[in-house]
């Protein structure tokens, strides 16, 4: 009879004890293998979700663009009003008007009762050198939105300003920088800087537009007029969101010229700009949402990692202790058997092997079961389909080899102390006691 | 050389810390030759089992020399002593001590785990089982056997390796007269075939003219 036969027969005879031992090996292996599988599965799920989100965002943005086109049609036109002496080709090449007009033009438009006009913004623009930084900028001064008489219900009680202006005014002592300017000077919102001898706080930095706006520096109109010695002058009036159904530009031009015959009216960037803006905003919102989602999933992964980094070794440790306990019980149960085997000439090494080989079998079966249980549990935990390609990709067979070494090693380690105790016992004493 | 077992001036005491020392054997000497079947008779607690374990190389005496098949087992390493037992000594216990999870054939073959066999032991195992009338029960577990049948399996196991020395501790203690006779016949047969047998017992019925008497660890004839 071979040693293996003895071992297998004993395992079959004491099934429960063996199964309990096997269970703890499977638990240990499941915990040990399941932890990294869980993290890998989670990260894989994250990738899938993010890709899906990105695609959804793309679709959403296309849809939003269409929506905006419709909204813009309802909202109406953005027009710019410049002096009739302004050369339009120069305006285009310079990026700003040169010929000035009196400020009262805008007041006249505001009180002129033109139904199509909605929001009026007087501006003075001038290409200057920022002396402190030796940088060319388009200095742009505005007092903020000018009240339009027929829109009184949108105004503050004193009638001097809008409750919800679509363009904010810039307080004195503050600047809003075009994207390029801010980048070149390394300035951010909240910083302080000196312009033409005065100290300013940066109120905001505009997003990049790819136009001459990027080199604009916005300030309060009064300060600019004073600095450039152009009291009471502006060179541009922006009329935003003009309400108009058919032949918009024609009607607005006619309306404006009725009050101000000495100006030219032109449409500017309404659709293109709004669409781009909308897209940027949507993209921003989605990017933020996706960043938040990714961050959330990273935090969850970190929580998993921390949890498993404590739980896995703990389960392995408890399983090992439980194995030692079970093997001690097995040895105690087999005391007489060991005494008899010794009496009939079976050596200590063989007795040691009886227990170690048994633990080896337990370890090998436990490693196999634990390998699959660990993968299944890890994937199931993050709700990954066990019949999907993703799951199959998660399986690292290298882990199986490691498990096939680690689990038997764990079992043999747990069986070692009880087995040594078994052969340390004096067979004579065992037989006498029997 | 016909001498199989020689025990010379063996003394064995059980010492346990905090408890009284019990001297189980006092200056015991005896010898067994091929063909001998000798009884050691004595009351309970007189040291019979102790003598048997000392003789079988399982319990080191405090003093004196034991020689089994020409060698002192206590001068050998643990592994070599196991080998000596496997080749030359057979044990039969009062409680049989069969492995509950092995069938009869495997129980009889258990001594082969010592790894001293060169030829296939299975034919001899079957032959022994056959001789003890259990030929039809080879794959039964011990739990399905009667007490007498179990003792016969234990005896077959002890005889498997054709030892020179058979040590039997109350081999008939649990058996009825018929079964007891059957076992004793087998032992006698073994002795006649050239083996040496020591049977320890407190059964007066088994006493013979050349029995040893053991009283309080002192052996007399
Ligand atoms: N391990 C031990 N520790 C202490 N004392 C022991 C031990 N084994 C036996 N003894 C004592 O040694 C003496 C001899 O014991 P042993 O078992 O040899 O007697 P025995 O003749 O076989 O008795 P029985 O007929 O009841 O089996 C007894 O007094 C017993 O109590
Ligand atoms: Mg006894």
XYZ file of C-alpha atoms and ligand atoms in Angstrom:
687
model
C 0.000 0.000 0.000
C 1.291 3.425 -0.865
C 1.405 6.450 1.359
C -0.917 8.285 -1.038
C -3.527 5.583 -0.677
C -3.395 5.921 3.089
C -3.740 9.706 2.772
C -6.649 9.609 0.317
C -8.475 6.952 2.317
C -8.086 9.035 5.456
C -9.348 12.153 3.676
C -12.417 10.258 2.469
C -12.973 8.864 5.952
C -12.769 12.276 7.655
C -14.443 14.311 4.911
C -15.864 17.048 7.106
C -12.540 17.976 8.635
C -10.915 18.052 5.217
C -13.717 20.127 3.703
C -13.526 22.620 6.562
C -9.800 22.941 5.974
C -10.357 23.276 2.247
C -12.955 25.960 2.869
C -10.489 28.081 4.788
C -7.859 27.658 2.061
C -10.420 28.692 -0.554
C -11.408 31.673 1.602
C -7.778 32.732 1.969
C -7.076 32.316 -1.751
C -10.302 34.063 -2.730
C -9.425 37.025 -0.553
C -5.838 37.098 -1.756
C -6.618 36.691 -5.466
C -9.958 38.526 -5.387
C -8.496 41.809 -4.086
C -6.349 42.675 -7.132
C -9.012 41.274 -9.463
C -11.537 43.590 -7.828
C -9.288 46.587 -8.453
C -8.518 45.546 -12.029
C -12.217 44.952 -12.712
C -13.088 48.318 -11.194
C -10.516 50.127 -13.334
C -11.705 48.283 -16.417
C -15.281 49.296 -15.641
C -14.084 52.872 -15.193
C -12.547 52.843 -18.674
C -15.709 51.443 -20.179
C -17.920 53.968 -18.411
C -15.650 56.880 -19.357
C -15.502 55.883 -23.013
C -19.275 55.558 -23.052
C -19.619 58.973 -21.374
C -17.248 60.626 -23.839
C -19.314 59.277 -26.732
C -22.526 60.460 -25.086
C -20.970 63.899 -24.572
C -20.036 64.132 -28.222
C -23.596 63.377 -29.215
C -24.958 65.780 -26.665
C -22.734 68.543 -27.983
C -23.904 68.077 -31.549
C -27.454 68.225 -30.349
C -26.703 71.295 -28.259
C -25.227 73.065 -31.246
C -28.467 72.576 -33.110
C -30.399 73.777 -30.109
C -28.258 76.881 -29.963
C -28.796 77.641 -33.567
C -32.510 77.673 -32.845
C -32.123 79.678 -29.680
C -29.969 82.252 -31.431
C -32.611 82.686 -34.081
C -35.082 83.476 -31.334
C -32.697 85.651 -29.396
C -31.788 87.730 -32.369
C -28.774 89.598 -33.623
C -25.645 91.070 -32.181
C -24.657 94.239 -34.046
C -21.871 96.750 -33.740
C -22.358 100.445 -34.326
C -19.378 102.581 -35.369
C -18.889 106.068 -36.710
C -19.805 106.571 -40.375
C -16.199 107.790 -40.910
C -14.771 104.496 -39.810
C -13.032 102.633 -42.623
C -14.440 99.097 -42.353
C -11.487 97.304 -43.866
C -9.182 99.020 -41.382
C -11.565 98.036 -38.609
C -11.262 94.443 -39.710
C -7.480 94.474 -39.976
C -6.885 96.438 -36.779
C -9.433 94.520 -34.712
C -10.930 97.703 -33.254
C -12.448 101.017 -34.442
C -10.382 104.207 -34.580
C -12.882 106.962 -35.221
C -14.554 108.228 -32.066
C -18.118 109.324 -31.401
C -19.619 111.265 -28.507
C -20.903 109.224 -25.567
C -24.340 110.819 -25.864
C -24.948 108.677 -29.014
C -25.539 105.676 -26.854
C -27.798 107.655 -24.552
C -29.798 108.747 -27.525
C -30.188 105.165 -28.680
C -31.184 104.135 -25.157
C -33.926 106.686 -24.924
C -34.895 106.551 -28.582
C -37.535 103.915 -28.037
C -36.221 101.542 -30.725
C -38.115 98.291 -30.162
C -35.502 96.092 -31.803
C -32.698 97.213 -29.499
C -32.153 95.307 -26.339
C -28.771 95.590 -24.667
C -26.436 98.505 -25.329
C -22.774 98.560 -24.445
C -20.676 101.670 -25.193
C -16.980 100.977 -25.645
C -13.811 102.960 -26.226
C -10.984 100.948 -27.780
C -7.448 102.044 -28.478
C -4.305 100.173 -29.342
C -1.712 101.197 -26.734
C 1.550 100.053 -25.287
C 1.274 98.778 -21.655
C 4.155 100.889 -20.426
C 4.931 98.810 -17.350
C 5.227 95.627 -19.393
C 6.123 96.928 -22.816
C 3.232 94.945 -24.301
C 0.853 96.002 -27.055
C -2.761 95.764 -25.952
C -6.189 96.922 -27.068
C -7.271 98.977 -24.112
C -11.063 98.727 -23.943
C -13.102 100.901 -21.602
C -16.783 100.426 -20.880
C -19.147 101.768 -18.230
C -21.237 98.591 -18.493
C -24.670 98.132 -20.023
C -26.641 101.314 -20.711
C -30.337 101.261 -19.748
C -32.788 101.084 -22.612
C -35.952 103.056 -21.840
C -38.512 100.509 -23.034
C -36.870 97.821 -20.906
C -37.490 99.505 -17.578
C -38.898 96.380 -16.018
C -35.427 94.787 -16.229
C -33.745 97.641 -14.418
C -32.876 98.232 -10.769
C -35.348 100.535 -8.960
C -33.240 103.684 -9.571
C -33.220 102.894 -13.295
C -29.442 103.196 -13.592
C -28.502 99.560 -14.237
C -29.770 96.123 -15.173
C -30.604 93.603 -12.512
C -29.144 90.794 -14.584
C -26.879 92.405 -17.132
C -25.673 90.139 -19.916
C -22.359 91.950 -19.729
C -21.095 93.030 -16.395
C -19.629 96.439 -15.875
C -16.095 96.672 -14.666
C -15.640 98.493 -11.375
C -12.999 101.185 -11.186
C -9.669 99.852 -9.972
C -10.229 96.486 -11.660
C -9.302 94.989 -15.026
C -10.500 92.081 -17.127
C -7.708 90.625 -19.255
C -7.813 88.985 -22.647
C -6.445 85.478 -22.661
C -3.168 86.300 -24.406
C -2.386 89.232 -22.165
C -2.930 87.223 -19.020
C -0.791 84.427 -20.365
C 2.065 86.668 -21.473
C 2.174 88.481 -18.141
C 1.456 85.422 -16.010
C -1.476 87.139 -14.365
C -4.496 85.430 -12.834
C -7.790 86.591 -11.404
C -7.171 88.185 -8.028
C -3.608 89.319 -8.824
C -2.580 92.969 -8.684
C -0.815 94.845 -11.429
C 0.098 98.394 -12.423
C -1.248 99.962 -15.611
C -0.165 103.444 -16.581
C 0.864 104.195 -13.015
C -2.355 103.033 -11.345
C -2.763 99.862 -9.307
C -5.440 97.414 -10.482
C -6.842 94.114 -9.284
C -7.460 91.498 -11.971
C -11.180 90.790 -11.901
C -11.195 87.989 -14.432
C -9.375 86.516 -17.411
C -11.429 85.904 -20.571
C -11.260 82.608 -22.360
C -9.250 82.360 -25.555
C -11.325 83.473 -28.580
C -8.748 83.404 -31.328
C -9.569 87.034 -32.153
C -8.193 90.466 -31.290
C -10.204 90.148 -28.067
C -7.361 88.017 -26.771
C -5.105 91.042 -26.493
C -7.804 93.265 -24.995
C -7.586 94.779 -21.527
C -10.980 95.861 -20.240
C -11.261 98.719 -17.793
C -13.793 101.304 -16.714
C -14.571 103.842 -19.419
C -14.104 106.921 -17.209
C -10.571 105.960 -16.229
C -9.628 105.251 -19.837
C -11.068 108.517 -21.129
C -9.101 110.340 -18.460
C -5.839 108.501 -19.148
C -6.005 108.948 -22.926
C -7.385 112.463 -22.594
C -10.530 111.618 -24.579
C -13.275 112.876 -22.259
C -16.810 111.976 -23.358
C -15.632 109.880 -26.334
C -16.361 106.302 -27.397
C -15.757 104.544 -30.702
C -18.043 101.497 -30.548
C -21.555 100.617 -29.431
C -22.444 96.958 -29.117
C -26.138 96.210 -29.425
C -26.643 92.654 -28.265
C -29.522 90.247 -28.752
C -31.522 92.536 -30.922
C -34.987 91.146 -31.430
C -35.927 90.802 -35.022
C -37.628 88.305 -37.205
C -37.105 88.962 -40.910
C -34.346 91.026 -42.591
C -32.817 91.716 -39.208
C -29.831 93.791 -40.235
C -31.895 95.957 -42.560
C -34.492 96.736 -39.959
C -32.014 97.415 -37.181
C -29.917 99.635 -39.430
C -32.990 101.598 -40.397
C -34.083 101.944 -36.770
C -30.635 103.079 -35.622
C -30.094 105.497 -38.480
C -33.400 107.122 -37.721
C -31.915 108.369 -34.466
C -28.221 108.436 -35.384
C -27.791 109.109 -39.107
C -24.011 109.477 -38.724
C -23.228 105.824 -37.832
C -22.796 102.506 -39.617
C -24.359 99.278 -38.345
C -22.974 95.807 -38.975
C -23.631 92.312 -37.750
C -20.890 90.664 -35.818
C -20.083 87.084 -34.976
C -23.488 86.438 -33.504
C -24.048 82.879 -34.625
C -20.548 81.616 -34.927
C -19.468 83.021 -31.648
C -22.513 81.912 -29.727
C -22.223 78.448 -31.135
C -18.576 78.202 -30.230
C -19.315 79.559 -26.814
C -22.088 77.075 -26.296
C -19.880 74.245 -27.405
C -17.079 75.331 -25.160
C -19.387 75.678 -22.240
C -20.958 72.281 -22.855
C -17.560 70.694 -23.286
C -16.405 72.352 -20.097
C -19.408 71.137 -18.195
C -18.916 67.627 -19.463
C -15.218 67.673 -18.818
C -15.907 68.764 -15.266
C -18.548 66.080 -14.852
C -16.232 63.449 -16.262
C -13.357 64.610 -14.125
C -15.620 64.414 -11.103
C -16.767 60.935 -12.093
C -13.215 59.783 -12.692
C -12.146 61.267 -9.367
C -15.059 59.555 -7.649
C -14.150 56.207 -9.159
C -10.524 56.740 -8.231
C -11.620 57.344 -4.652
C -13.736 54.195 -4.702
C -10.752 52.250 -6.048
C -8.604 53.704 -3.294
C -11.208 52.699 -0.707
C -11.285 49.165 -2.156
C -7.505 49.058 -2.091
C -7.343 50.164 1.515
C -10.119 47.807 2.577
C -8.631 44.781 0.837
C -5.110 45.597 1.952
C -6.331 45.080 5.502
C -8.958 42.398 4.939
C -6.982 40.076 2.674
C -4.035 39.505 5.006
C -6.469 39.256 7.902
C -8.490 36.532 6.173
C -5.311 34.687 5.201
C -4.109 34.908 8.792
C -7.395 33.687 10.260
C -7.504 30.886 7.677
C -3.969 29.865 8.599
C -4.827 29.810 12.302
C -7.967 27.798 11.570
C -5.869 25.343 9.515
C -3.404 24.895 12.364
C -6.341 24.250 14.669
C -7.851 21.682 12.281
C -4.557 19.881 11.788
C -3.969 19.794 15.538
C -7.397 18.170 15.870
C -6.558 15.706 13.112
C -3.284 14.792 14.815
C -5.012 14.338 18.154
C -7.650 12.149 16.529
C -4.964 9.991 14.975
C -2.712 9.620 18.009
C -3.242 5.893 18.318
C -2.800 5.385 14.586
C 0.522 7.199 14.765
C 1.604 5.044 17.725
C 0.749 1.856 15.836
C 2.485 3.027 12.663
C 5.592 3.784 14.689
C 5.393 0.353 16.369
C 5.242 -1.463 13.048
C 8.347 0.367 11.905
C 7.078 3.398 9.991
C 9.679 6.136 10.409
C 9.228 9.691 11.614
C 9.769 11.145 8.154
C 6.991 9.039 6.682
C 4.606 10.107 9.440
C 5.556 13.731 8.795
C 4.819 13.166 5.105
C 1.382 11.738 5.907
C 0.363 15.137 7.267
C 2.323 17.330 4.886
C 1.092 15.525 1.782
C -2.449 15.780 3.037
C -1.998 19.531 3.456
C -0.407 19.661 0.000
C -3.526 18.100 -1.551
C -5.693 20.530 0.381
C -3.550 23.443 -0.806
C -3.634 22.438 -4.478
C -7.411 21.983 -4.549
C -7.842 25.179 -2.514
C -5.629 27.138 -4.918
C -7.663 26.022 -7.941
C -11.025 26.735 -6.346
C -9.800 29.989 -4.791
C -8.397 31.153 -8.120
C -11.782 30.917 -9.803
C -13.752 32.052 -6.764
C -11.458 35.072 -6.371
C -11.956 36.135 -9.973
C -15.694 35.577 -9.849
C -16.087 37.456 -6.581
C -13.854 40.352 -7.614
C -15.762 40.849 -10.864
C -19.162 40.274 -9.324
C -18.422 42.914 -6.692
C -18.074 45.621 -9.330
C -21.020 44.215 -11.272
C -18.974 42.969 -14.189
C -20.616 40.332 -16.352
C -18.847 36.996 -15.717
C -19.480 35.895 -19.295
C -18.033 39.022 -20.887
C -14.766 39.543 -22.745
C -13.732 42.027 -20.063
C -13.913 39.311 -17.440
C -11.867 36.877 -19.513
C -9.268 39.630 -20.005
C -9.028 40.013 -16.238
C -7.807 36.475 -15.696
C -4.052 36.374 -15.243
C -2.950 32.769 -15.418
C 0.379 33.748 -13.906
C -1.607 34.229 -10.687
C -2.740 30.603 -10.906
C 0.852 29.393 -10.805
C 1.600 31.636 -7.875
C -1.559 30.401 -6.115
C -0.576 26.792 -6.796
C 2.628 27.456 -4.902
C 1.283 29.807 -2.240
C -1.749 27.783 -1.103
C 0.114 24.486 -0.596
C 2.880 26.457 1.121
C 0.324 28.017 3.455
C -1.244 24.606 4.189
C 2.062 22.860 4.718
C 3.173 25.637 7.001
C -0.047 25.258 8.987
C 0.337 21.453 9.094
C 4.012 21.551 10.016
C 3.668 22.324 13.698
C 0.898 19.742 14.361
C 2.794 17.128 12.324
C 5.995 17.714 14.250
C 4.008 17.408 17.441
C 2.676 14.087 16.191
C 6.112 12.587 15.674
C 7.448 14.087 18.899
C 4.961 12.049 20.900
C 6.390 8.953 22.474
C 4.788 5.925 20.730
C 5.358 3.809 23.840
C 3.309 6.211 25.908
C 0.570 6.293 23.274
C 0.399 2.512 23.195
C 0.454 2.227 26.993
C -2.375 4.727 27.308
C -4.390 2.910 24.661
C 22.744 -17.959 15.879
C 19.364 -18.936 17.263
C 18.963 -16.129 19.750
C 16.290 -13.600 18.732
C 15.754 -11.507 21.849
C 18.062 -10.939 24.765
C 17.207 -8.740 27.698
C 19.924 -8.183 30.279
C 19.437 -6.473 33.629
C 16.853 -4.051 32.305
C 15.422 -1.510 34.722
C 12.732 0.979 33.731
C 11.095 3.578 35.905
C 8.432 6.120 34.945
C 9.320 9.541 36.240
C 7.006 12.449 36.075
C 7.748 15.776 37.620
C 5.691 16.329 40.754
C 4.584 12.691 40.892
C 5.940 9.592 42.504
C 8.416 7.587 40.445
C 6.997 4.188 39.426
C 9.562 1.492 38.849
C 7.927 -0.810 36.278
C 10.887 -3.155 35.619
C 13.626 -4.116 38.091
C 16.776 -5.763 36.809
C 14.922 -7.993 34.342
C 16.836 -10.517 32.238
C 15.451 -13.002 29.716
C 16.185 -14.504 26.316
C 14.133 -15.936 23.493
C 15.408 -18.223 20.791
C 13.975 -19.300 17.467
C 11.029 -21.598 18.040
C 10.342 -20.236 21.531
C 6.840 -19.238 22.605
C 7.004 -17.894 26.125
C 4.339 -16.364 28.323
C 4.980 -13.545 30.706
C 2.340 -13.820 33.337
C 1.648 -11.160 35.936
C -1.067 -9.163 37.592
C -2.234 -5.846 36.301
C 0.312 -3.084 36.770
C 3.210 -5.504 37.198
C 5.068 -4.106 34.172
C 4.155 -6.514 31.384
C 3.410 -3.911 28.742
C 6.523 -2.018 29.772
C 8.614 -5.129 29.229
C 7.053 -5.657 25.812
C 7.734 -2.076 24.676
C 11.320 -2.247 25.915
C 11.793 -5.539 24.072
C 10.279 -4.117 20.891
C 12.597 -1.115 20.711
C 9.870 1.373 21.530
C 10.768 2.252 25.117
C 14.333 2.951 26.135
C 15.237 1.252 29.441
C 16.986 3.222 32.168
C 19.584 0.516 32.597
C 20.472 -2.790 30.959
C 20.828 -3.935 27.374
C 18.236 -5.143 24.862
C 19.325 -7.088 21.797
C 16.860 -7.829 18.978
C 18.041 -9.957 16.080
C 21.601 -9.327 17.178
C 21.338 -5.548 17.429
C 20.706 -3.144 20.276
C 17.838 -0.953 19.008
C 18.623 1.795 21.515
C 22.102 2.220 20.072
C 20.548 3.068 16.690
C 19.134 6.288 15.304
C 15.378 6.710 15.393
C 15.037 5.862 11.690
C 17.293 2.810 11.933
C 15.381 1.620 14.976
C 12.145 1.948 12.974
C 13.716 -0.146 10.207
C 14.777 -2.782 12.731
C 11.195 -2.998 13.996
C 9.822 -3.090 10.474
C 12.064 -6.025 9.492
C 12.255 -8.113 12.628
C 9.490 -7.282 15.096
C 5.738 -7.825 14.925
C 3.325 -6.342 17.453
C -0.140 -7.546 18.402
C -2.131 -5.324 20.737
C -5.002 -6.121 23.003
C -7.057 -3.386 21.268
C -5.853 -4.447 17.758
C -5.425 -0.813 16.719
C -6.497 -1.193 13.089
C -6.840 1.897 10.859
C -10.588 2.521 10.663
C -10.398 4.014 7.167
C -8.447 1.204 5.506
C -9.968 -2.042 4.362
C -8.667 -5.343 5.684
C -6.155 -5.835 2.904
C -4.704 -2.352 3.337
C -4.560 -2.770 7.095
C -2.540 -5.934 6.697
C -0.337 -4.105 4.177
C 0.246 -1.131 6.495
C 3.742 -2.307 7.558
C 4.879 -1.840 3.945
C 4.715 1.937 4.578
C 8.030 1.461 6.372
C 9.482 0.895 2.926
C 11.568 -2.217 3.599
C 9.867 -4.471 1.064
C 11.651 -5.610 -2.050
C 9.028 -8.023 -3.386
C 5.312 -7.370 -3.859
C 3.759 -7.986 -0.445
C 0.196 -8.339 -1.719
C 0.194 -12.105 -2.421
C 1.511 -12.794 1.082
C -1.034 -10.417 2.605
C -3.879 -12.186 0.811
C -2.494 -15.566 1.786
C -2.378 -14.573 5.467
C -5.921 -13.183 5.352
C -7.052 -16.346 3.625
C -5.423 -18.443 6.319
C -7.271 -16.555 9.019
C -10.535 -17.240 7.251
C -11.209 -13.709 5.998
C -10.446 -14.257 2.334
C -13.882 -13.092 1.265
C -13.734 -9.817 3.212
C -10.633 -8.179 1.757
C -12.243 -4.820 1.117
C -14.306 -4.563 4.261
C -13.413 -1.889 6.775
C -12.581 -3.038 10.339
C -15.863 -1.624 11.625
C -17.705 -4.369 9.738
C -15.722 -7.159 11.437
C -16.365 -8.996 14.678
C -13.897 -8.549 17.525
C -12.280 -11.929 16.883
C -11.955 -11.166 13.175
C -10.298 -7.862 13.952
C -7.707 -9.575 16.132
C -6.973 -11.990 13.311
C -6.419 -9.050 10.954
C -4.067 -7.509 13.519
C -2.217 -10.801 13.705
C -1.935 -11.003 9.922
C -0.525 -7.478 9.928
C 2.088 -8.468 12.544
C 3.103 -11.508 10.502
C 3.243 -9.811 7.083
C 6.950 -8.951 7.108
C 7.911 -12.410 8.477
C 9.466 -10.984 11.638
C 11.821 -12.957 13.835
C 10.136 -11.736 16.984
C 6.449 -11.462 17.711
C 5.382 -9.452 20.733
C 1.780 -9.921 21.788
C 0.162 -7.847 24.520
C -2.899 -9.689 25.836
C -3.752 -10.942 22.324
C -6.691 -12.990 23.565
C -7.881 -10.558 26.209
C -10.913 -9.496 24.216
C -11.697 -12.821 22.587
C -13.962 -15.732 23.405
C -12.460 -19.183 23.893
C -12.740 -20.288 20.277
C -11.228 -17.146 18.876
C -8.572 -17.161 21.594
C -7.615 -20.654 20.643
C -7.455 -19.698 16.991
C -5.051 -16.868 17.712
C -2.894 -18.952 20.016
C -2.706 -21.697 17.388
C -1.460 -19.157 14.906
C 1.199 -17.929 17.313
C 2.276 -21.477 18.050
C 2.514 -22.203 14.358
C 4.628 -19.099 13.888
C 7.006 -20.297 16.626
C 7.192 -23.757 15.125
C 8.144 -22.178 11.823
C 11.190 -20.642 13.526
C 9.935 -17.405 15.021
C 10.155 -16.324 18.624
C 7.006 -15.242 20.427
C 6.530 -13.421 23.715
C 2.952 -13.275 24.933
C 2.216 -11.127 27.964
C -0.985 -11.921 29.807
C -2.658 -11.970 33.149
C -4.774 -14.920 32.040
C -3.930 -17.827 34.361
C -5.381 -20.248 31.813
C -2.505 -19.555 29.463
C 0.166 -20.321 32.007
C 2.638 -22.980 30.982
C 5.477 -24.684 32.770
C 8.093 -22.390 31.260
C 6.151 -19.153 31.849
C 7.840 -16.109 33.270
C 6.267 -14.446 36.250
C 6.356 -10.725 36.606
C 5.458 -9.229 39.955
C 6.134 -5.596 40.755
C 8.648 -5.408 37.958
C 10.634 -8.424 39.103
C 10.823 -11.330 36.653
C 11.098 -14.929 37.823
C 10.621 -18.267 36.140
N 3.462 6.431 31.096
C 3.478 6.064 32.376
N 3.738 6.968 33.337
C 3.758 6.619 34.620
N 3.558 5.383 35.042
C 3.290 4.427 34.147
C 3.239 4.709 32.769
N 2.936 3.588 32.075
C 2.830 2.632 33.032
N 3.027 3.132 34.253
C 3.007 2.430 35.483
O 3.975 1.380 35.417
C 3.499 0.220 35.991
C 3.542 -0.873 34.966
O 2.642 -0.577 33.942
P 2.321 -1.553 32.755
O 1.409 -0.887 31.811
O 3.611 -2.084 32.216
O 1.568 -2.715 33.536
P 0.836 -3.982 32.942
O 1.421 -5.127 33.631
O 0.899 -3.981 31.465
O -0.633 -3.789 33.435
P -1.991 -4.285 32.706
O -2.044 -5.762 32.884
O -3.052 -3.584 33.488
O -1.894 -3.844 31.305
C 2.091 0.502 36.464
O 2.130 0.752 37.846
C 1.685 1.740 35.700
O 0.871 2.525 36.502
Mg -0.519 -3.876 29.913
